[in-house]
Short mmCIF file of C-alpha atoms and ligand atoms in Angstrom, two decimals:
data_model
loop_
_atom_site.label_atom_id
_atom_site.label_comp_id
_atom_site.label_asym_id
_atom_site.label_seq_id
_atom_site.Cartn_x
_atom_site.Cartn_y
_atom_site.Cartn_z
CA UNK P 1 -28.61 8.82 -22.37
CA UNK P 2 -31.57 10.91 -22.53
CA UNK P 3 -31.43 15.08 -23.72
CA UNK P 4 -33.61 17.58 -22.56
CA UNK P 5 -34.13 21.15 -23.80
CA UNK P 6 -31.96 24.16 -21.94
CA UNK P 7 -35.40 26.05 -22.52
CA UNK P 8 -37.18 23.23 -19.88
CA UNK P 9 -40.14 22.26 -21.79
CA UNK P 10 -39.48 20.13 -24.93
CA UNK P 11 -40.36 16.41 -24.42
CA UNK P 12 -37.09 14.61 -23.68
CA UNK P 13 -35.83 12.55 -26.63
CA UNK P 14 -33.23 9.64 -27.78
CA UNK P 15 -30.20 10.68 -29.44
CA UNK P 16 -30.67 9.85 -32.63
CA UNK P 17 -33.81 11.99 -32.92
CA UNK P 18 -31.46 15.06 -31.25
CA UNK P 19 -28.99 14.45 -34.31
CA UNK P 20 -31.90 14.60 -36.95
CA UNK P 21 -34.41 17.02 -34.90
CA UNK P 22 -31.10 19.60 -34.42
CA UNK P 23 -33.36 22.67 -32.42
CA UNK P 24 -35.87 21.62 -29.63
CA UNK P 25 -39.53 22.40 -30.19
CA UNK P 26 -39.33 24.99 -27.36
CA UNK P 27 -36.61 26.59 -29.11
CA UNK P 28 -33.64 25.49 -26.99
CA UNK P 29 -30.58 23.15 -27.77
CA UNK P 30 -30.50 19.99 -26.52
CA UNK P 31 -27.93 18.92 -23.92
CA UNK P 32 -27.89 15.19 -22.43
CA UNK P 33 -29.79 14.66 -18.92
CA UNK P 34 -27.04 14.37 -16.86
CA UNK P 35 -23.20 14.43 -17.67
CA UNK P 36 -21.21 11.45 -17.42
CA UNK P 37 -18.48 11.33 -15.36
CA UNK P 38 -14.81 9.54 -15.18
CA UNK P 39 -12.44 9.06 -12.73
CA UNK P 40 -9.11 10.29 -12.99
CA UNK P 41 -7.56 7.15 -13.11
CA UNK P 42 -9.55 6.16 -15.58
CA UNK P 43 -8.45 9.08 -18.21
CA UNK P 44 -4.95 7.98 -17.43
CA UNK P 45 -5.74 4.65 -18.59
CA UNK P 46 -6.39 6.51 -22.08
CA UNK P 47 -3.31 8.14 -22.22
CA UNK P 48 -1.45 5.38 -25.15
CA UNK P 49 -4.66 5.13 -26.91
CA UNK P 50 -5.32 6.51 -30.62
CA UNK P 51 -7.25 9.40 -31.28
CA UNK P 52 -10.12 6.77 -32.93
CA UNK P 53 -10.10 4.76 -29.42
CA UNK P 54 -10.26 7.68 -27.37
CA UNK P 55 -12.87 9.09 -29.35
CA UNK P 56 -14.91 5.66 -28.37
CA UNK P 57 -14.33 5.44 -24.85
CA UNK P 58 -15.35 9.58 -24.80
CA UNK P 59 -18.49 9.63 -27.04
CA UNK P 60 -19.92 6.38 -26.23
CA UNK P 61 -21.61 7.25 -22.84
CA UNK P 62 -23.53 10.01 -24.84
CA UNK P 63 -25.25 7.51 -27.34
CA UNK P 64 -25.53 4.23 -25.86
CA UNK P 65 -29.79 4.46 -25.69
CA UNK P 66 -29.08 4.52 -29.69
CA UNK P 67 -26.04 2.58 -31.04
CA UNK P 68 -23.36 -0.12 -29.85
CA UNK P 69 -19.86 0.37 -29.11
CA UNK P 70 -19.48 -1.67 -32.45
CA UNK P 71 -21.36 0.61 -34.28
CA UNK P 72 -20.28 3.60 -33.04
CA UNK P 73 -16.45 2.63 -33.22
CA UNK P 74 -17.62 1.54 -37.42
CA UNK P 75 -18.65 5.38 -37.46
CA UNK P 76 -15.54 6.80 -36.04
CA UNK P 77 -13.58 4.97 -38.14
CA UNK P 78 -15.06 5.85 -41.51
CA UNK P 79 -14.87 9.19 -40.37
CA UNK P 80 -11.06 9.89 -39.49
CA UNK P 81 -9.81 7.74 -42.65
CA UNK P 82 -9.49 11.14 -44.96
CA UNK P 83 -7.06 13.01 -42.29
CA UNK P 84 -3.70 13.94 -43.47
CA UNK P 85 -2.48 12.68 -40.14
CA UNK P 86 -2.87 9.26 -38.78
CA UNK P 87 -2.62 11.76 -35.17
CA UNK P 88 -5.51 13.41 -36.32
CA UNK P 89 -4.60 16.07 -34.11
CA UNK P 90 -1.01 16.76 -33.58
CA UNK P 91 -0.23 18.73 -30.67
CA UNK P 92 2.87 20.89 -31.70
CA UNK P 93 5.33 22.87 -29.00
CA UNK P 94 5.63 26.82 -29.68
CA UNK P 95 7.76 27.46 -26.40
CA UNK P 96 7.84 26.57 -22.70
CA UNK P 97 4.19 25.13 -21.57
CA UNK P 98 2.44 26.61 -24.77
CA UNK P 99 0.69 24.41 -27.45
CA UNK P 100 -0.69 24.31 -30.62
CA UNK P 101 -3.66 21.91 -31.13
CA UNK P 102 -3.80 21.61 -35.00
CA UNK P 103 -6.68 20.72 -35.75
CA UNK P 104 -6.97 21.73 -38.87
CA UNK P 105 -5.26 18.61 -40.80
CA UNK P 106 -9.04 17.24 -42.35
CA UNK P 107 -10.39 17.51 -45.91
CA UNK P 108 -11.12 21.36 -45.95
CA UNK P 109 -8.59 22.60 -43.37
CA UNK P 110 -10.11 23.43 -40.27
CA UNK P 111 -11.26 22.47 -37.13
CA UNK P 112 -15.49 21.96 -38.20
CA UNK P 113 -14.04 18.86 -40.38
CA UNK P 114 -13.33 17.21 -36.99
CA UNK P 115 -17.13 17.35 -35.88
CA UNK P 116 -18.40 17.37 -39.23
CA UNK P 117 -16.60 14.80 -41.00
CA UNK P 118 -18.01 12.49 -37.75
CA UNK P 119 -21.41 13.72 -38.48
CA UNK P 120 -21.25 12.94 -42.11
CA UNK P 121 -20.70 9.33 -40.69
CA UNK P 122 -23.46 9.24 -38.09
CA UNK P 123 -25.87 10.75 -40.44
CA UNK P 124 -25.38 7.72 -43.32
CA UNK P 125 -25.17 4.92 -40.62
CA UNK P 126 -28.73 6.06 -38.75
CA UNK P 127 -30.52 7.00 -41.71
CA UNK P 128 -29.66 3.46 -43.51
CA UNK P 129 -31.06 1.81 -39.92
CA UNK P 130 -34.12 3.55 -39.88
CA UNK P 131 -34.56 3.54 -43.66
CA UNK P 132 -35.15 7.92 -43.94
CA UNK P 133 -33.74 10.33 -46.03
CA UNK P 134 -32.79 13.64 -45.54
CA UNK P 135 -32.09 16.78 -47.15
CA UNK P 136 -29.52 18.96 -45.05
CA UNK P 137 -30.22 22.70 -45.94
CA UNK P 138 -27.68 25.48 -44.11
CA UNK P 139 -25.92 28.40 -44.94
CA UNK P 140 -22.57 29.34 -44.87
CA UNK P 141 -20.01 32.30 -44.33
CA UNK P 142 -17.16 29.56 -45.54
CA UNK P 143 -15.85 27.11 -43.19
CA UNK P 144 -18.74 24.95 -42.38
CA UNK P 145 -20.48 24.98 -46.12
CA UNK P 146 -17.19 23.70 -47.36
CA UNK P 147 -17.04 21.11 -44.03
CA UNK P 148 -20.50 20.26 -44.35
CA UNK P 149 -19.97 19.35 -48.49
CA UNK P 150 -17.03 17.42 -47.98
CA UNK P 151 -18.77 14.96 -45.42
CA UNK P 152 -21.54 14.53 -47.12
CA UNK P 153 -20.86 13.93 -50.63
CA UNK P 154 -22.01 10.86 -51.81
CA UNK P 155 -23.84 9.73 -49.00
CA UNK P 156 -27.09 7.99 -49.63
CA UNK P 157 -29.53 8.82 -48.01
CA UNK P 158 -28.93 12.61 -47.78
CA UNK P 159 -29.18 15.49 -50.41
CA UNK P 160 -27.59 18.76 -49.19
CA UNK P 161 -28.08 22.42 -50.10
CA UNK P 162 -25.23 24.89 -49.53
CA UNK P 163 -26.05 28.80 -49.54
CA UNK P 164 -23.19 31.48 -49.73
CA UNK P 165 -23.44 35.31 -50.66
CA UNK P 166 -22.20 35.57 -53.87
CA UNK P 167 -18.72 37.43 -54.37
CA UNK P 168 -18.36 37.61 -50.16
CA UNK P 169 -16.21 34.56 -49.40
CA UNK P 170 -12.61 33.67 -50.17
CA UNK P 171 -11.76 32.68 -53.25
CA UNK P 172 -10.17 29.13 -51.22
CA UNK P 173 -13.34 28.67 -49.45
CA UNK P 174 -15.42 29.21 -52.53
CA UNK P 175 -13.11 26.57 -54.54
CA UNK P 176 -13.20 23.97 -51.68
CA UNK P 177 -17.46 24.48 -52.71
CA UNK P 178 -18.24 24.61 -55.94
CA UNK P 179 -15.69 22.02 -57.22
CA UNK P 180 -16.94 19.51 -55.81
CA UNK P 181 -18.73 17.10 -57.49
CA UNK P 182 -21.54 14.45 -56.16
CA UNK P 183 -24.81 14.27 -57.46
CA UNK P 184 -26.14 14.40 -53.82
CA UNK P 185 -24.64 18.48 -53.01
CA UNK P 186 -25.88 21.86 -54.44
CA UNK P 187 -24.10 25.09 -53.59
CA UNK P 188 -26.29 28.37 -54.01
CA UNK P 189 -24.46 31.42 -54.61
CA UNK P 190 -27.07 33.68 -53.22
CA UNK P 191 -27.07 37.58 -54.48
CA UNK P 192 -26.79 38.84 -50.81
CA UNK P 193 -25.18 39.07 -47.16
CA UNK P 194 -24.55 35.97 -45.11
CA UNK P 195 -27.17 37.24 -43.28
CA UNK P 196 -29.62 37.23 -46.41
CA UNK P 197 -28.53 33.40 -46.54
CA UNK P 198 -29.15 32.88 -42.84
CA UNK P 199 -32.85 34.21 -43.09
CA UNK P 200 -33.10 32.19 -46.49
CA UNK P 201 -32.22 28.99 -44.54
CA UNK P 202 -34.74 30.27 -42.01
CA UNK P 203 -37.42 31.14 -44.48
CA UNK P 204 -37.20 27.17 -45.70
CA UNK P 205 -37.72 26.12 -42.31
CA UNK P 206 -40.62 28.14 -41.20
CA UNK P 207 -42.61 26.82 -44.30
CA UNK P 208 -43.87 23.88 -42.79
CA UNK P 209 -45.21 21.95 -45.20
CA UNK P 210 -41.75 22.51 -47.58
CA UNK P 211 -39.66 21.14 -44.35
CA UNK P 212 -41.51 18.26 -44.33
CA UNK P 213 -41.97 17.27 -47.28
CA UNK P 214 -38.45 17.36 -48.26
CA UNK P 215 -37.52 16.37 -44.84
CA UNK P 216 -35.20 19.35 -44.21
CA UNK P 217 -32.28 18.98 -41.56
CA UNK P 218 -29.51 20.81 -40.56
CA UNK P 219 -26.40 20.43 -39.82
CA UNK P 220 -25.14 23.95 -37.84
CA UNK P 221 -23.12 24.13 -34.71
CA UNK P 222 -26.13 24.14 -32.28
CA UNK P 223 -26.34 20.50 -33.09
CA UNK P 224 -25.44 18.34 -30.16
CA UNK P 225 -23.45 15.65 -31.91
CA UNK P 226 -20.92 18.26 -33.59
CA UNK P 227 -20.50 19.46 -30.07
CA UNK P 228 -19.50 15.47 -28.59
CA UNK P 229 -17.47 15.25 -31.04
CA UNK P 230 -15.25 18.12 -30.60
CA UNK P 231 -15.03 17.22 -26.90
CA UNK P 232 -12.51 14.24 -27.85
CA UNK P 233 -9.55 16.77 -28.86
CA UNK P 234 -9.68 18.45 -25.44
CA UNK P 235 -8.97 15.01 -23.18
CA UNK P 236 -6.61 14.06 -26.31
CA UNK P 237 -4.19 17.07 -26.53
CA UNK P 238 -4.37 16.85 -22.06
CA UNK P 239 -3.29 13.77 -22.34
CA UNK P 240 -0.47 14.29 -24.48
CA UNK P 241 1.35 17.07 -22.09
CA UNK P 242 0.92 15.44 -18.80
CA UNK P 243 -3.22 15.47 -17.95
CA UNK P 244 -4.72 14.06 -16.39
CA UNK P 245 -2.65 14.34 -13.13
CA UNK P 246 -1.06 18.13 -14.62
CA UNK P 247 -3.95 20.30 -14.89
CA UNK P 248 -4.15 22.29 -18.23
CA UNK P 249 -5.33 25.36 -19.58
CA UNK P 250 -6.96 25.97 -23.15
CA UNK P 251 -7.25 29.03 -25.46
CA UNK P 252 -10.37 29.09 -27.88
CA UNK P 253 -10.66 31.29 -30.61
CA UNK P 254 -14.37 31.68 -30.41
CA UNK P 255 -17.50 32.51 -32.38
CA UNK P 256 -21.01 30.76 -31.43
CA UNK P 257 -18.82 29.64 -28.92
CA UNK P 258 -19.20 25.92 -29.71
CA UNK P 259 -15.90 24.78 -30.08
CA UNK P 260 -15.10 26.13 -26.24
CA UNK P 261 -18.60 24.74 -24.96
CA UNK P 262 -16.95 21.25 -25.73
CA UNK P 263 -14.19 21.69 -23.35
CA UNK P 264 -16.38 22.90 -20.80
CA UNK P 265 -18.75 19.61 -21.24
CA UNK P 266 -14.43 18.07 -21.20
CA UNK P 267 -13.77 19.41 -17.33
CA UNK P 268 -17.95 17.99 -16.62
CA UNK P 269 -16.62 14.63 -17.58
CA UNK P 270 -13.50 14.49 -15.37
CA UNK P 271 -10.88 16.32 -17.31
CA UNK P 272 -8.74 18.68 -15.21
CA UNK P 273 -8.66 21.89 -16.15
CA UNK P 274 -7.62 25.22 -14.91
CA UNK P 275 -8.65 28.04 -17.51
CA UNK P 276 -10.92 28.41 -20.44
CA UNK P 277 -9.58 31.32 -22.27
CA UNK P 278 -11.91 32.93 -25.26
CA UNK P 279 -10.37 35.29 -28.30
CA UNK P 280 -12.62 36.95 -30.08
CA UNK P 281 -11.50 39.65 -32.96
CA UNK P 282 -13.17 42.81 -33.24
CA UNK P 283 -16.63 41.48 -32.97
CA UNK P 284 -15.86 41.30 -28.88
CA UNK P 285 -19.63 41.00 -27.81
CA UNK P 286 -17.98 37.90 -25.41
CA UNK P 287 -14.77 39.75 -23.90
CA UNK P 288 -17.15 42.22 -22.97
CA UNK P 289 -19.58 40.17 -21.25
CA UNK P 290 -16.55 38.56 -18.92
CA UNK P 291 -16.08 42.01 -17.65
CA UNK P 292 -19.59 43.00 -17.42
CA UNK P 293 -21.99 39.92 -17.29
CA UNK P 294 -23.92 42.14 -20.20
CA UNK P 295 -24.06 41.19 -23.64
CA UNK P 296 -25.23 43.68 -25.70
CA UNK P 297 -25.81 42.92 -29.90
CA UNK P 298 -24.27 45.21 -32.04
CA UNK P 299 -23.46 45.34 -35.82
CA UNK P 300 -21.14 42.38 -37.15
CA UNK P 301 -17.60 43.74 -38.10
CA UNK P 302 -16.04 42.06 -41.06
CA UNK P 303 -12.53 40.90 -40.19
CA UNK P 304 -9.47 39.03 -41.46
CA UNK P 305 -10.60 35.83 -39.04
CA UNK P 306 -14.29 35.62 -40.69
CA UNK P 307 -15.59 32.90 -38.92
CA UNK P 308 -15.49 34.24 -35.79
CA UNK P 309 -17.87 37.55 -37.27
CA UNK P 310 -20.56 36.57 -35.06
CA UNK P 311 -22.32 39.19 -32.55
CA UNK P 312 -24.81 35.96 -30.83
CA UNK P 313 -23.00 33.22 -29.51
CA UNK P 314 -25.58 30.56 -30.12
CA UNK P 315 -23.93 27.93 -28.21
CA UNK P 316 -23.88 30.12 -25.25
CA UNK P 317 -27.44 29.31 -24.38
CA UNK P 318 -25.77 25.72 -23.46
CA UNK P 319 -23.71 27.74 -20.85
CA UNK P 320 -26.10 29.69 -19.10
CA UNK P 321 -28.27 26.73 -18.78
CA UNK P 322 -25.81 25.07 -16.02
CA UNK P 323 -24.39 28.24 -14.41
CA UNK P 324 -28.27 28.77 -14.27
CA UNK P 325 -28.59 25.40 -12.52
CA UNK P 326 -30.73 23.94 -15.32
CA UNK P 327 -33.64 26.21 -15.16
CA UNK P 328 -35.03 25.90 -17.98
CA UNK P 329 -37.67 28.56 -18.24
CA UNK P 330 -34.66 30.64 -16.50
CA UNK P 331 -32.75 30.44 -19.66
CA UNK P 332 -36.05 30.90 -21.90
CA UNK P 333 -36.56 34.10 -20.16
CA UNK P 334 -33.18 35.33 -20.25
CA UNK P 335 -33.43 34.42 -24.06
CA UNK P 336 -36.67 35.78 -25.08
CA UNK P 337 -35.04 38.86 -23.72
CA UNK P 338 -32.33 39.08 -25.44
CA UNK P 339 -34.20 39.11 -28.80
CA UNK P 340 -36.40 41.71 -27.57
CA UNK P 341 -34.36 43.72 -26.31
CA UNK P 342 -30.84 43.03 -27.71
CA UNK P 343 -29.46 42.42 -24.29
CA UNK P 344 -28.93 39.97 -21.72
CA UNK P 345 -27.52 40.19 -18.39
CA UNK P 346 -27.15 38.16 -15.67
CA UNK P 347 -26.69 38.99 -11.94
CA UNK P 348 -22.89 39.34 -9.97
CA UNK P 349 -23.02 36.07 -8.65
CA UNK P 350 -23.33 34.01 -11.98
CA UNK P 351 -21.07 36.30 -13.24
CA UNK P 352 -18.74 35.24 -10.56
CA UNK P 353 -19.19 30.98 -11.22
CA UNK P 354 -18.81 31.76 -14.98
CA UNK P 355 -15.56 33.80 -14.28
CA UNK P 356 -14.02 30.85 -12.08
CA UNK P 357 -13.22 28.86 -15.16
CA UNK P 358 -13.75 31.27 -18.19
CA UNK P 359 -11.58 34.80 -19.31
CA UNK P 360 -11.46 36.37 -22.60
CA UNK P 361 -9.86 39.10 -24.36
CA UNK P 362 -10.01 40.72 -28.34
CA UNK P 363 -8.01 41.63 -30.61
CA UNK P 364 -8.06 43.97 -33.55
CA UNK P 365 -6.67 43.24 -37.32
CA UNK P 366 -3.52 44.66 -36.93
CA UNK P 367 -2.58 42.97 -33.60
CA UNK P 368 -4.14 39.62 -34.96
CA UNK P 369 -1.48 40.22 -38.00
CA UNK P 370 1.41 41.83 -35.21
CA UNK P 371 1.38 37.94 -33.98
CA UNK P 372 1.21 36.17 -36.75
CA UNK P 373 4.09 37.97 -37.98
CA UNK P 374 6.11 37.76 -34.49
CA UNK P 375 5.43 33.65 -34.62
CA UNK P 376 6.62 33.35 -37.93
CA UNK P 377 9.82 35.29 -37.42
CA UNK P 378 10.62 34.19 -33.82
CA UNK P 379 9.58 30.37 -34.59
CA UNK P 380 9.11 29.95 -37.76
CA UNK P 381 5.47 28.79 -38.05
CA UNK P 382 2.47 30.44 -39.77
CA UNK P 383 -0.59 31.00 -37.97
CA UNK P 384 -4.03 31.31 -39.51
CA UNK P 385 -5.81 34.56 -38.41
CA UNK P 386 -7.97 32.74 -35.88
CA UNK P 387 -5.30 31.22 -34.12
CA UNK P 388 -3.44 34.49 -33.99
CA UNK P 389 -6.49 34.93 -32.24
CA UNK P 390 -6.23 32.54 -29.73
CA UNK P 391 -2.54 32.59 -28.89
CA UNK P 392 -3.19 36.45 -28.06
CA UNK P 393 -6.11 35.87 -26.01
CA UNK P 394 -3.26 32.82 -24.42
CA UNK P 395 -1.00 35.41 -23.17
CA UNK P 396 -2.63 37.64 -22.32
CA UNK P 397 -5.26 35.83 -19.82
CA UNK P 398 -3.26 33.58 -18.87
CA UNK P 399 -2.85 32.86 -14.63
CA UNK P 400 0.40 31.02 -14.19
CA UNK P 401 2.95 29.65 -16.32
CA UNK P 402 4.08 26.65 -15.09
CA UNK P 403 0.82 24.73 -16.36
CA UNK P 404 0.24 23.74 -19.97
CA UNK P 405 -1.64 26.64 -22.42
CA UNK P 406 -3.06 24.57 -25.28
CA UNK P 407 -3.70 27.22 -28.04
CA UNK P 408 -6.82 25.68 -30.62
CA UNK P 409 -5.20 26.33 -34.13
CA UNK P 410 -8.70 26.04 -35.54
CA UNK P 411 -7.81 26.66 -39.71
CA UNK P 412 -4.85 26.13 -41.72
CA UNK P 413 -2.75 29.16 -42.99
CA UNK P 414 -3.14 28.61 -46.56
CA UNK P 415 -6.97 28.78 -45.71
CA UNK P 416 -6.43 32.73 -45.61
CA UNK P 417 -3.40 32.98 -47.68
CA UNK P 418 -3.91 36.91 -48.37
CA UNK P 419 -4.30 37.77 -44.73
CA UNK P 420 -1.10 35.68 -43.93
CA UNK P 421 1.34 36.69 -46.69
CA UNK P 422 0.36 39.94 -45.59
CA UNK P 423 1.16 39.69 -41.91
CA UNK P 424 4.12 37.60 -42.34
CA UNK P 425 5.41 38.20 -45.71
CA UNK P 426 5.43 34.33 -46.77
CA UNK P 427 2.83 32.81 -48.44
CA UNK P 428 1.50 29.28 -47.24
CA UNK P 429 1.13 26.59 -49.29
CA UNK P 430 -2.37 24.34 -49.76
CA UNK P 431 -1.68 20.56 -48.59
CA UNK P 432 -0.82 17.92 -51.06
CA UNK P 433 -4.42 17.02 -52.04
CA UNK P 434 -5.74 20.53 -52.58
CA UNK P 435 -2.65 21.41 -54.71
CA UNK P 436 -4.75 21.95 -57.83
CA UNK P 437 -7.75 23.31 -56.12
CA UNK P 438 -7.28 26.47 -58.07
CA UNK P 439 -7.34 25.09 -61.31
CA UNK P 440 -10.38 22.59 -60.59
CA UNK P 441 -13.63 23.50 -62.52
CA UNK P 442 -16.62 25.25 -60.53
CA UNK P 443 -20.47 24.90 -60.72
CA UNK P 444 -21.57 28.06 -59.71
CA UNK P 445 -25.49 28.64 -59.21
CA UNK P 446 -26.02 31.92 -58.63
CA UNK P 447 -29.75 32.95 -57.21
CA UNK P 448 -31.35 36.03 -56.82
CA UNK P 449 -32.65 36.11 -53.27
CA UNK P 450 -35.95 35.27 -53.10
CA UNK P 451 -37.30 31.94 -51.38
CA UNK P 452 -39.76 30.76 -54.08
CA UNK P 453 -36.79 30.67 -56.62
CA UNK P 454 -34.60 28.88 -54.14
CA UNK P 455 -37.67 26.60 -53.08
CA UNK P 456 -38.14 25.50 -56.56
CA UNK P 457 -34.17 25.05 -56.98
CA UNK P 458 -34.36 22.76 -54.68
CA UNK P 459 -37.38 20.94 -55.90
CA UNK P 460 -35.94 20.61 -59.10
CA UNK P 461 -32.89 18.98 -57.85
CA UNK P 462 -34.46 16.41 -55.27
CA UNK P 463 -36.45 15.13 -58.20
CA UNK P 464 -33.76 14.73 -60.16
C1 LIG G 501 -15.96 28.22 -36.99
C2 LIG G 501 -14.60 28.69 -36.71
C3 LIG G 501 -14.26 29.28 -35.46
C4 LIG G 501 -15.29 29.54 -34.38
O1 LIG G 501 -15.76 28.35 -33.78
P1 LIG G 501 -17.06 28.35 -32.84
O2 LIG G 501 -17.37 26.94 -32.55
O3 LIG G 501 -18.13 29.04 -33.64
O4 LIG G 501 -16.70 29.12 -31.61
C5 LIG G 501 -12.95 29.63 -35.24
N1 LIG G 501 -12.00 29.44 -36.20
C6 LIG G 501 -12.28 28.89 -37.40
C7 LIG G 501 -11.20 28.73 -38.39
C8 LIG G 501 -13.59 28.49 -37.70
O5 LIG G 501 -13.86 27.95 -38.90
#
């Protein structure tokens, strides 16, 4: 399989260079040449198989130009051996046709250790083959710093630089950071917004001869193979309530709008599937472009579901490039507008082929709490904010109910334990191997913002 750029005019490349390159030159994502495709009967074949099998038979057909099936299943297996769960994703009942996906059962409790704990894997076994080394620079609002750390400490061939703003995460998320230790993984507690970080990251990237010379990569969700990974989970938790012959519906609490772009590339492959349902909290740039077909960038909201405090969608772009029938300089257009102008909009009829398979609604704090607290007393399980999320955004978009609503419970409670006492008055507890995560020791680096000081931070520590 060959990618190409949803912008149209970046050389098409092999898949290992889309895993290292991350952004197209053009400035679009990469997406593979054509989709592959399996017969229904096929999926059913899948339908006894482990989550590592399935994860083969799904992902290979993306990266066959680049690695065997013997390789890739090596890969997959080193990266699921840290779940709690040998299900990897259990797929619980809340009542009638409604699911919970948890997929929030890896090292740092939620659903980015999925894709990332699989990149972490990828990464080590392509850089040994080609004999490169990387360093992985990104910043974080939480989940994917603390993701991103525990899949690649101790690997090899990488070095990996973490940014934060200081004194704006949870304390949890902060922990799951800065107590790790591996000589290969700095965190930077920058003295800013996670915006500050963002442009930081950015700043790093733009100086040319810096990104090459410490061969700087990234590993944020506009890269492709986070995105094929997270694709498995929607034919797994199908086939475990009747797909592929019962059709199914999924709820996605969404931010860059990654996570949902994987079941979309799902129903490409084969997968049946009715609805695509998006929650977003406060921050409902999304909701209102299902009702509108206008997006319109306003100023981030902070929230009790943080990771979904997003205003641009990045993965979006993926979207638009096939309702847009893959035209590229279409989507460069629309795009290049968008950051002008600070909206995008498309016409009624893509609107309308958008709308067949996706819906959305938002929800405020206090309604996200309202069902966290009605879950917990009515069934006795604790939801994470962002789930609350998605179960809302499940009812109330939901078309019929005699097909399955899978509901992705994307973090685990005691990820946000304030934000969940509060709602539901009980407090969750951290799984077995984070028990102590409170008491663990932190390395804290805290840095001014300014990119020379971080620049030579980093220099200092790839010498090392
Ligand atoms: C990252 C994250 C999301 C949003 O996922 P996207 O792929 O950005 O849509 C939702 N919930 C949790 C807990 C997350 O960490």
């Amino acid at each position: 399989m060959r990618y190409i750029s949803t912008r149209g005019t970046a050389p098409t490349v092999s898949f290992d260079e889309v895993l290292l390159v991350g952004l197209a030159r053009d400035g679009g994502l990469y997406v593979p040449e054509s989709w592959p495709e399996f017969s229904e009967a096929e999926i059913a074949t899948w339908k006894e198989f482990s989550y590592t099998k399935l994860a083969l038979e799904v992902m290979f057909p993306f990266v066959s130009d680049a690695l065997s099936r013997n390789e890739l299943k090596g890969i997959i297996d080193d990266a699921y051996g840290q779940f709690e769960t040998d299900k990897i994703v259990p797929i619980v009942n809340i009542e009638n046709e409604e699911w919970l996906m948890e997929l929030f059962h890896g090292p740092t409790l939620a659903f980015k250790d999925i894709a990332m704990q699989f990149l972490g894997s990828l990464f080590d076994h392509v850089l040994a083959k080609r004999s490169q080394t990387i360093c992985i620079v990104g910043a974080t609002s939480g989940d994917t710093g603390s993701a991103a750390i525990a899949a690649l400490r101790n690997r090899k061939n990488i070095n990996a630089f973490i940014l934060y703003p200081h004194g704006r995460i949870s304390d949890v998320q902060r922990r799951q950071m800065t107590t790790v230790i591996a000589d290969n993984i700095s965190t930077i507690a920058l003295e800013g917004t996670f915006d500050d970080c963002q442009d930081a990251v950015k700043s790093l990237f733009n100086d040319l001869e810096f990104r090459d010379k410490h061969k700087l990569s990234a590993v944020n969700s506009i890269n492709w193979a986070r995105i094929m990974a997270q694709v498995v989970y929607y034919f797994w938790a199908a086939l475990k309530v009747g797909g592929p012959r019962q059709r199914v519906n999924f709820a996605v609490p969404t931010g860059n709008f990654g996570n949902v772009f994987a079941g979309y590339v799902a129903k490409r492959m084969g997968l049946p599937v009715k609805q695509f349902i998006v929650g977003s909290n406060s921050n409902d740039i999304l909701t209102r472009f299902f009702e509108t077909g206008r997006m319109e960038i306003m100023d981030v909201q902070p929230t009790i579901s943080p990771s979904m405090d997003i205003q641009i969608s990045s993965n979006f772009e993926r979207l638009l490039f096939e309702v847009y029938n893959r035209d590229g300089p279409r989507v460069a257009d629309t795009l290049h507008n968008f950051r002008k102008t600070g909206i995008l909009a498309v016409p009624m009829n893509i609107l309308e082929k958008v709308r067949e398979l996706f819906n959305g609604a938002c929800f405020d704090d206090d309604e996200t709490r309202s069902i966290i607290n009605k879950t917990f007393i009515e069934k006795g399980i604790l939801l994470d904010p962002h789930t609350s999320v998605g179960l809302a955004a499940a009812r109330e978009c939901r078309l019929g109910i005699s097909e399955p609503m899978l509901v992705l419970a994307t973090a685990h409670p005691a990820k946000f334990p304030e934000a969940v006492m509060r709602a539901s008055g009980s407090r969750p507890t951290l799984p077995k191997h984070l028990e102590d995560l409170m008491l663990r020791e932190e390395h804290i680096n805290i840095l001014v913002n300014d990119v020379e000081l971080i620049k030579d931070f980093i220099e200092k520590r790839t010498l090392e």
